[in-house]
PDB file of C-alpha atoms in Angstrom:
ATOM      1  CA  UNK F1070      91.605  89.302  83.955  1.00 43.00           C
ATOM      2  CA  UNK F1071      92.040  92.942  82.975  1.00 49.00           C
ATOM      3  CA  UNK F1072      95.461  94.515  83.367  1.00 60.00           C
ATOM      4  CA  UNK F1073      95.859  98.066  82.115  1.00 91.00           C
ATOM      5  CA  UNK F1074      98.525 100.402  83.466  1.00 93.00           C
ATOM      6  CA  UNK F1075      98.981 104.152  83.687  1.00 95.00           C
ATOM      7  CA  UNK F1076     102.156 105.799  84.993  1.00 94.00           C
ATOM      8  CA  UNK F1077     102.104 109.414  86.153  1.00 95.00           C
ATOM      9  CA  UNK F1078     104.796 111.715  87.464  1.00 94.00           C
ATOM     10  CA  UNK F1079     103.706 113.578  90.586  1.00 96.00           C
ATOM     11  CA  UNK F1080     106.283 116.347  91.079  1.00 95.00           C
ATOM     12  CA  UNK F1081     105.048 117.357  94.535  1.00 95.00           C
ATOM     13  CA  UNK F1082     102.487 116.684  97.265  1.00 94.00           C
ATOM     14  CA  UNK F1083      99.971 118.978  95.562  1.00 96.00           C
ATOM     15  CA  UNK F1084     100.066 116.765  92.452  1.00 96.00           C
ATOM     16  CA  UNK F1085      99.225 113.763  94.651  1.00 96.00           C
ATOM     17  CA  UNK F1086      96.305 115.740  96.076  1.00 97.00           C
ATOM     18  CA  UNK F1087      95.076 116.625  92.569  1.00 96.00           C
ATOM     19  CA  UNK F1088      95.226 112.963  91.513  1.00 96.00           C
ATOM     20  CA  UNK F1089      93.168 111.993  94.566  1.00 96.00           C
ATOM     21  CA  UNK F1090      90.647 114.749  93.787  1.00 97.00           C
ATOM     22  CA  UNK F1091      90.272 113.409  90.248  1.00 95.00           C
ATOM     23  CA  UNK F1092      89.502 109.955  91.657  1.00 94.00           C
ATOM     24  CA  UNK F1093      86.678 111.219  93.898  1.00 95.00           C
ATOM     25  CA  UNK F1094      83.870 111.361  91.294  1.00 95.00           C
ATOM     26  CA  UNK F1095      84.932 107.954  89.966  1.00 95.00           C
ATOM     27  CA  UNK F1096      84.456 106.353  93.383  1.00 95.00           C
ATOM     28  CA  UNK F1097      81.327 108.216  94.457  1.00 94.00           C
ATOM     29  CA  UNK F1098      79.415 107.461  91.260  1.00 89.00           C
ATOM     30  CA  UNK F1099      79.288 111.120  90.216  1.00 88.00           C
ATOM     31  CA  UNK F1100      81.243 110.542  86.997  1.00 85.00           C
ATOM     32  CA  UNK F1101      79.146 109.563  83.957  1.00 84.00           C
ATOM     33  CA  UNK F1102      78.785 105.815  83.602  1.00 82.00           C
ATOM     34  CA  UNK F1103      80.375 105.054  86.978  1.00 85.00           C
ATOM     35  CA  UNK F1104      78.674 103.352  89.879  1.00 88.00           C
ATOM     36  CA  UNK F1105      79.775 104.106  93.426  1.00 92.00           C
ATOM     37  CA  UNK F1106      82.357 102.011  95.247  1.00 93.00           C
ATOM     38  CA  UNK F1107      85.580 100.255  94.454  1.00 94.00           C
ATOM     39  CA  UNK F1108      88.748  98.834  95.961  1.00 95.00           C
ATOM     40  CA  UNK F1109      92.188 100.406  95.765  1.00 96.00           C
ATOM     41  CA  UNK F1110      95.317  98.824  97.196  1.00 97.00           C
ATOM     42  CA  UNK F1111      98.091 101.322  97.962  1.00 97.00           C
ATOM     43  CA  UNK F1112     101.749 100.322  97.788  1.00 97.00           C
ATOM     44  CA  UNK F1113     104.933 102.213  98.539  1.00 96.00           C
ATOM     45  CA  UNK F1114     107.675 102.753 101.065  1.00 94.00           C
ATOM     46  CA  UNK F1115     107.063 104.566 104.334  1.00 91.00           C
ATOM     47  CA  UNK F1116     106.475 108.238 103.594  1.00 90.00           C
ATOM     48  CA  UNK F1117     105.767 107.694  99.896  1.00 93.00           C
ATOM     49  CA  UNK F1118     102.352 109.357 100.135  1.00 94.00           C
ATOM     50  CA  UNK F1119      99.818 106.551 100.586  1.00 94.00           C
ATOM     51  CA  UNK F1120      98.070 108.120 103.581  1.00 93.00           C
ATOM     52  CA  UNK F1121      98.290 111.592 102.017  1.00 95.00           C
ATOM     53  CA  UNK F1122      96.536 110.256  98.903  1.00 96.00           C
ATOM     54  CA  UNK F1123      93.800 108.601 100.999  1.00 95.00           C
ATOM     55  CA  UNK F1124      93.203 111.723 103.095  1.00 95.00           C
ATOM     56  CA  UNK F1125      92.969 113.910  99.993  1.00 96.00           C
ATOM     57  CA  UNK F1126      90.619 111.398  98.356  1.00 96.00           C
ATOM     58  CA  UNK F1127      88.353 111.198 101.406  1.00 96.00           C
ATOM     59  CA  UNK F1128      88.225 115.008 101.648  1.00 96.00           C
ATOM     60  CA  UNK F1129      87.342 115.262  97.953  1.00 96.00           C
ATOM     61  CA  UNK F1130      84.593 112.660  98.468  1.00 95.00           C
ATOM     62  CA  UNK F1131      83.020 114.807 101.173  1.00 93.00           C
ATOM     63  CA  UNK F1132      84.427 113.391 104.409  1.00 93.00           C
ATOM     64  CA  UNK F1133      84.427 116.206 106.955  1.00 88.00           C
ATOM     65  CA  UNK F1134      86.256 116.395 110.264  1.00 84.00           C
ATOM     66  CA  UNK F1135      89.421 114.659 111.287  1.00 81.00           C
ATOM     67  CA  UNK F1136      90.729 111.896 109.018  1.00 82.00           C
ATOM     68  CA  UNK F1137      92.957 109.666 111.125  1.00 76.00           C
ATOM     69  CA  UNK F1138      95.558 107.219 109.894  1.00 74.00           C
ATOM     70  CA  UNK F1139      94.505 103.652 110.702  1.00 68.00           C
ATOM     71  CA  UNK F1140      98.095 102.669 111.542  1.00 65.00           C
ATOM     72  CA  UNK F1141      97.181 101.583 115.081  1.00 57.00           C
ATOM     73  CA  UNK F1142      93.417 101.074 114.866  1.00 62.00           C
ATOM     74  CA  UNK F1143      93.841  99.132 111.570  1.00 76.00           C
ATOM     75  CA  UNK F1144      90.515 100.474 110.257  1.00 81.00           C
ATOM     76  CA  UNK F1145      88.894 103.887 110.019  1.00 84.00           C
ATOM     77  CA  UNK F1146      85.419 104.070 108.503  1.00 87.00           C
ATOM     78  CA  UNK F1147      83.415 107.005 107.186  1.00 88.00           C
ATOM     79  CA  UNK F1148      79.992 107.497 105.658  1.00 89.00           C
ATOM     80  CA  UNK F1149      79.046 110.214 103.190  1.00 90.00           C
ATOM     81  CA  UNK F1150      75.408 110.165 102.164  1.00 88.00           C
ATOM     82  CA  UNK F1151      74.750 106.450 101.666  1.00 88.00           C
ATOM     83  CA  UNK F1152      78.317 105.498 100.667  1.00 92.00           C
ATOM     84  CA  UNK F1153      80.681 103.814 103.122  1.00 92.00           C
ATOM     85  CA  UNK F1154      84.435 104.388 103.003  1.00 93.00           C
ATOM     86  CA  UNK F1155      86.855 101.986 104.720  1.00 92.00           C
ATOM     87  CA  UNK F1156      90.531 102.884 105.137  1.00 91.00           C
ATOM     88  CA  UNK F1157      92.664  99.972 106.305  1.00 88.00           C
ATOM     89  CA  UNK F1158      96.367  99.829 107.099  1.00 87.00           C
ATOM     90  CA  UNK F1159      97.975  96.387 107.377  1.00 82.00           C
ATOM     91  CA  UNK F1160     101.507  97.675 108.079  1.00 83.00           C
ATOM     92  CA  UNK F1161     101.621  96.229 111.601  1.00 75.00           C
ATOM     93  CA  UNK F1162     100.407  92.758 110.605  1.00 74.00           C
ATOM     94  CA  UNK F1163     102.933  89.998 111.172  1.00 72.00           C
ATOM     95  CA  UNK F1164     100.731  87.173 109.892  1.00 72.00           C
ATOM     96  CA  UNK F1165      98.797  87.268 106.615  1.00 69.00           C
ATOM     97  CA  UNK F1166      95.672  85.838 108.284  1.00 67.00           C
ATOM     98  CA  UNK F1167      95.358  88.704 110.800  1.00 69.00           C
ATOM     99  CA  UNK F1168      93.047  90.705 108.515  1.00 66.00           C
ATOM    100  CA  UNK F1169      90.694  87.719 108.193  1.00 67.00           C
ATOM    101  CA  UNK F1170      90.789  87.084 111.960  1.00 71.00           C
ATOM    102  CA  UNK F1171      89.945  90.769 112.522  1.00 71.00           C
ATOM    103  CA  UNK F1172      86.716  90.300 110.528  1.00 68.00           C
ATOM    104  CA  UNK F1173      87.631  92.678 107.714  1.00 69.00           C
ATOM    105  CA  UNK F1174      86.443  90.323 104.958  1.00 71.00           C
ATOM    106  CA  UNK F1175      82.864  91.536 105.582  1.00 73.00           C
ATOM    107  CA  UNK F1176      83.627  95.096 104.466  1.00 73.00           C
ATOM    108  CA  UNK F1177      84.972  94.128 101.041  1.00 75.00           C
ATOM    109  CA  UNK F1178      81.686  95.025  99.361  1.00 76.00           C
ATOM    110  CA  UNK F1179      81.417  96.281  95.803  1.00 74.00           C
ATOM    111  CA  UNK F1180      79.187  99.178  96.868  1.00 83.00           C
ATOM    112  CA  UNK F1181      81.709 100.566  99.375  1.00 92.00           C
ATOM    113  CA  UNK F1182      85.026 102.356  98.850  1.00 94.00           C
ATOM    114  CA  UNK F1183      87.788 100.210 100.341  1.00 93.00           C
ATOM    115  CA  UNK F1184      91.306 101.660 100.530  1.00 95.00           C
ATOM    116  CA  UNK F1185      94.031  99.348 101.831  1.00 94.00           C
ATOM    117  CA  UNK F1186      97.578 100.407 102.650  1.00 93.00           C
ATOM    118  CA  UNK F1187     100.203  97.642 102.806  1.00 92.00           C
ATOM    119  CA  UNK F1188      97.903  94.974 101.249  1.00 92.00           C
ATOM    120  CA  UNK F1189     100.938  92.729 100.672  1.00 91.00           C
ATOM    121  CA  UNK F1190     100.903  92.018 104.437  1.00 86.00           C
ATOM    122  CA  UNK F1191      97.737  89.956 103.804  1.00 85.00           C
ATOM    123  CA  UNK F1192      99.628  87.713 101.386  1.00 81.00           C
ATOM    124  CA  UNK F1193      97.399  86.274  98.686  1.00 83.00           C
ATOM    125  CA  UNK F1194      94.337  86.154 100.962  1.00 80.00           C
ATOM    126  CA  UNK F1195      92.832  89.423  99.697  1.00 86.00           C
ATOM    127  CA  UNK F1196      90.705  89.371  96.555  1.00 87.00           C
ATOM    128  CA  UNK F1197      92.208  91.435  93.738  1.00 91.00           C
ATOM    129  CA  UNK F1198      91.442  95.147  93.920  1.00 95.00           C
ATOM    130  CA  UNK F1199      89.936  97.172  91.132  1.00 95.00           C
ATOM    131  CA  UNK F1200      93.204  99.109  91.116  1.00 97.00           C
ATOM    132  CA  UNK F1201      96.694  98.909  92.576  1.00 97.00           C
ATOM    133  CA  UNK F1202      98.309 102.309  93.177  1.00 98.00           C
ATOM    134  CA  UNK F1203     102.082 102.183  93.573  1.00 98.00           C
ATOM    135  CA  UNK F1204     103.790 105.349  94.818  1.00 97.00           C
ATOM    136  CA  UNK F1205     107.561 105.358  94.385  1.00 96.00           C
ATOM    137  CA  UNK F1206     110.098 108.036  95.179  1.00 95.00           C
ATOM    138  CA  UNK F1207     111.234 109.946  92.098  1.00 93.00           C
ATOM    139  CA  UNK F1208     113.563 112.794  93.077  1.00 90.00           C
ATOM    140  CA  UNK F1209     111.544 115.188  95.232  1.00 90.00           C
ATOM    141  CA  UNK F1210     108.292 113.870  93.771  1.00 93.00           C
ATOM    142  CA  UNK F1211     106.652 110.517  93.219  1.00 96.00           C
ATOM    143  CA  UNK F1212     106.029 108.158  90.367  1.00 96.00           C
ATOM    144  CA  UNK F1213     102.462 106.829  90.519  1.00 96.00           C
ATOM    145  CA  UNK F1214     101.750 103.561  88.730  1.00 97.00           C
ATOM    146  CA  UNK F1215      98.101 102.567  88.456  1.00 97.00           C
ATOM    147  CA  UNK F1216      97.395  98.926  87.578  1.00 97.00           C
ATOM    148  CA  UNK F1217      93.809  97.935  86.812  1.00 97.00           C
ATOM    149  CA  UNK F1218      92.566  94.483  87.777  1.00 95.00           C
ATOM    150  CA  UNK F1219      88.887  94.840  86.867  1.00 94.00           C
ATOM    151  CA  UNK F1220      86.675  96.478  84.271  1.00 93.00           C
ATOM    152  CA  UNK F1221      86.004  99.248  86.816  1.00 93.00           C
ATOM    153  CA  UNK F1222      89.752  99.809  87.324  1.00 95.00           C
ATOM    154  CA  UNK F1223      90.283  99.957  83.560  1.00 94.00           C
ATOM    155  CA  UNK F1224      87.488 102.512  83.251  1.00 93.00           C
ATOM    156  CA  UNK F1225      89.129 104.615  85.964  1.00 94.00           C
ATOM    157  CA  UNK F1226      92.468 104.542  84.146  1.00 95.00           C
ATOM    158  CA  UNK F1227      90.827 105.345  80.809  1.00 92.00           C
ATOM    159  CA  UNK F1228      89.026 108.276  82.408  1.00 92.00           C
ATOM    160  CA  UNK F1229      92.153 109.610  84.141  1.00 90.00           C
ATOM    161  CA  UNK F1230      94.598 109.114  81.247  1.00 84.00           C
ATOM    162  CA  UNK F1231      93.523 111.736  78.653  1.00 58.00           C
ATOM    163  CA  UNK F1232      93.771 114.790  80.902  1.00 51.00           C
ATOM    164  CA  UNK F1233      97.166 113.677  82.191  1.00 44.00           C
ATOM    165  CA  UNK F1234      98.592 113.877  78.678  1.00 42.00           C
ATOM    166  CA  UNK F1235      98.304 117.671  78.381  1.00 37.00           C
TER     167      UNK F1235
END
Protein backbone atom coordinates (compact mmCIF):
# COMPACT_ATOMS: atom_id res chain seq x y z
CA UNK A 1 0.00 0.00 0.00
CA UNK A 2 1.23 3.46 -0.94
CA UNK A 3 1.70 6.02 1.82
CA UNK A 4 3.19 9.35 0.82
CA UNK A 5 2.59 12.52 2.82
CA UNK A 6 2.67 16.23 2.11
CA UNK A 7 2.20 18.89 4.79
CA UNK A 8 1.23 22.43 3.84
CA UNK A 9 0.68 25.57 5.87
CA UNK A 10 -2.51 27.38 4.89
CA UNK A 11 -2.27 30.82 6.51
CA UNK A 12 -5.86 31.82 5.73
CA UNK A 13 -9.13 30.74 4.11
CA UNK A 14 -7.92 31.97 0.72
CA UNK A 15 -4.99 29.54 0.88
CA UNK A 16 -7.47 26.70 1.49
CA UNK A 17 -9.41 27.87 -1.56
CA UNK A 18 -6.24 27.94 -3.68
CA UNK A 19 -5.36 24.39 -2.60
CA UNK A 20 -8.84 23.21 -3.59
CA UNK A 21 -8.51 24.99 -6.95
CA UNK A 22 -5.22 23.19 -7.58
CA UNK A 23 -6.94 19.85 -6.93
CA UNK A 24 -9.70 20.47 -9.50
CA UNK A 25 -7.79 19.47 -12.67
CA UNK A 26 -6.43 16.40 -10.88
CA UNK A 27 -9.94 15.14 -10.13
CA UNK A 28 -11.60 16.11 -13.41
CA UNK A 29 -8.96 14.45 -15.58
CA UNK A 30 -7.79 17.76 -17.06
CA UNK A 31 -4.24 17.41 -15.71
CA UNK A 32 -1.81 15.50 -17.95
CA UNK A 33 -1.73 11.80 -17.17
CA UNK A 34 -4.69 11.95 -14.78
CA UNK A 35 -7.98 10.17 -15.25
CA UNK A 36 -11.15 11.63 -13.76
CA UNK A 37 -12.44 10.63 -10.34
CA UNK A 38 -11.03 9.82 -6.95
CA UNK A 39 -11.85 9.60 -3.26
CA UNK A 40 -10.81 12.08 -0.61
CA UNK A 41 -11.57 11.68 3.08
CA UNK A 42 -11.56 14.96 5.02
CA UNK A 43 -10.62 15.08 8.69
CA UNK A 44 -10.54 17.90 11.20
CA UNK A 45 -12.35 19.53 14.08
CA UNK A 46 -15.57 21.45 13.59
CA UNK A 47 -14.80 24.67 11.74
CA UNK A 48 -11.39 23.51 10.52
CA UNK A 49 -12.31 24.10 6.87
CA UNK A 50 -13.47 20.74 5.49
CA UNK A 51 -16.70 22.06 3.98
CA UNK A 52 -14.95 25.23 2.77
CA UNK A 53 -12.38 23.08 0.95
CA UNK A 54 -15.12 20.94 -0.65
CA UNK A 55 -17.14 23.97 -1.77
CA UNK A 56 -14.07 25.61 -3.30
CA UNK A 57 -13.13 22.34 -5.01
CA UNK A 58 -16.62 21.83 -6.44
CA UNK A 59 -16.70 25.43 -7.72
CA UNK A 60 -13.29 24.98 -9.35
CA UNK A 61 -14.54 21.76 -10.98
CA UNK A 62 -17.42 23.64 -12.58
CA UNK A 63 -20.32 23.10 -10.18
CA UNK A 64 -22.66 26.07 -10.56
CA UNK A 65 -25.45 27.18 -8.26
CA UNK A 66 -25.82 26.59 -4.58
CA UNK A 67 -23.46 24.10 -2.94
CA UNK A 68 -25.11 22.89 0.25
CA UNK A 69 -23.45 21.20 3.19
CA UNK A 70 -24.65 17.60 3.50
CA UNK A 71 -24.71 17.83 7.30
CA UNK A 72 -28.41 16.95 7.50
CA UNK A 73 -29.08 15.32 4.13
CA UNK A 74 -25.87 13.22 4.48
CA UNK A 75 -25.28 13.35 0.71
CA UNK A 76 -25.24 16.08 -1.92
CA UNK A 77 -24.54 15.04 -5.50
CA UNK A 78 -23.57 17.07 -8.55
CA UNK A 79 -22.83 16.34 -12.19
CA UNK A 80 -20.51 18.35 -14.41
CA UNK A 81 -20.33 17.10 -17.98
CA UNK A 82 -20.18 13.33 -17.52
CA UNK A 83 -18.45 13.37 -14.11
CA UNK A 84 -20.39 12.76 -10.89
CA UNK A 85 -19.40 14.40 -7.61
CA UNK A 86 -20.64 13.05 -4.27
CA UNK A 87 -20.17 15.04 -1.06
CA UNK A 88 -20.97 13.05 2.07
CA UNK A 89 -20.92 14.11 5.71
CA UNK A 90 -21.00 11.36 8.34
CA UNK A 91 -20.82 13.71 11.35
CA UNK A 92 -24.29 12.78 12.62
CA UNK A 93 -23.77 9.02 12.39
CA UNK A 94 -23.89 7.22 15.71
CA UNK A 95 -23.28 3.74 14.31
CA UNK A 96 -20.52 2.87 11.83
CA UNK A 97 -22.92 0.78 9.71
CA UNK A 98 -25.30 3.70 9.02
CA UNK A 99 -23.50 4.64 5.79
CA UNK A 100 -23.87 1.08 4.48
CA UNK A 101 -27.54 0.95 5.52
CA UNK A 102 -28.09 4.25 3.69
CA UNK A 103 -26.91 2.62 0.44
CA UNK A 104 -23.84 4.81 -0.02
CA UNK A 105 -21.55 1.90 -0.93
CA UNK A 106 -22.90 2.06 -4.50
CA UNK A 107 -21.47 5.53 -5.14
CA UNK A 108 -17.88 4.61 -4.27
CA UNK A 109 -16.94 4.29 -7.94
CA UNK A 110 -13.48 4.98 -9.29
CA UNK A 111 -14.88 7.19 -12.06
CA UNK A 112 -16.68 9.55 -9.66
CA UNK A 113 -15.33 12.17 -7.25
CA UNK A 114 -16.26 11.13 -3.72
CA UNK A 115 -15.58 13.57 -0.87
CA UNK A 116 -16.34 12.34 2.65
CA UNK A 117 -16.29 14.49 5.76
CA UNK A 118 -15.98 12.67 9.10
CA UNK A 119 -15.12 9.28 7.50
CA UNK A 120 -13.98 7.98 10.91
CA UNK A 121 -17.69 7.74 11.85
CA UNK A 122 -17.89 4.77 9.44
CA UNK A 123 -15.23 2.92 11.42
CA UNK A 124 -13.17 0.58 9.27
CA UNK A 125 -16.09 -0.17 6.92
CA UNK A 126 -15.03 2.33 4.24
CA UNK A 127 -12.46 1.28 1.65
CA UNK A 128 -9.28 3.35 1.84
CA UNK A 129 -9.44 6.66 -0.01
CA UNK A 130 -6.97 7.81 -2.60
CA UNK A 131 -6.12 10.61 -0.18
CA UNK A 132 -6.76 11.63 3.41
CA UNK A 133 -6.81 15.40 3.96
CA UNK A 134 -6.35 16.45 7.58
CA UNK A 135 -7.02 20.10 8.41
CA UNK A 136 -5.74 21.18 11.82
CA UNK A 137 -5.81 24.56 13.49
CA UNK A 138 -2.46 26.35 13.32
CA UNK A 139 -2.74 29.85 14.78
CA UNK A 140 -5.18 31.78 12.58
CA UNK A 141 -4.56 29.39 9.69
CA UNK A 142 -4.56 25.66 9.12
CA UNK A 143 -2.04 22.90 8.71
CA UNK A 144 -3.06 20.60 5.85
CA UNK A 145 -1.64 17.09 5.87
CA UNK A 146 -2.25 15.03 2.74
CA UNK A 147 -1.74 11.26 3.06
CA UNK A 148 -1.85 9.17 -0.11
CA UNK A 149 -3.24 5.64 0.02
CA UNK A 150 -3.17 4.78 -3.69
CA UNK A 151 -1.06 5.37 -6.77
CA UNK A 152 -3.55 8.10 -7.76
CA UNK A 153 -3.17 9.80 -4.36
CA UNK A 154 0.62 9.66 -4.67
CA UNK A 155 0.41 11.21 -8.13
CA UNK A 156 -1.75 14.01 -6.73
CA UNK A 157 0.77 14.72 -3.97
CA UNK A 158 3.68 14.60 -6.41
CA UNK A 159 1.87 17.03 -8.68
CA UNK A 160 0.95 19.43 -5.86
CA UNK A 161 4.30 19.35 -4.01
CA UNK A 162 6.71 21.21 -6.35
CA UNK A 163 4.73 24.44 -6.64
CA UNK A 164 4.19 24.54 -2.88
CA UNK A 165 7.94 24.74 -2.32
CA UNK A 166 8.35 28.22 -3.84
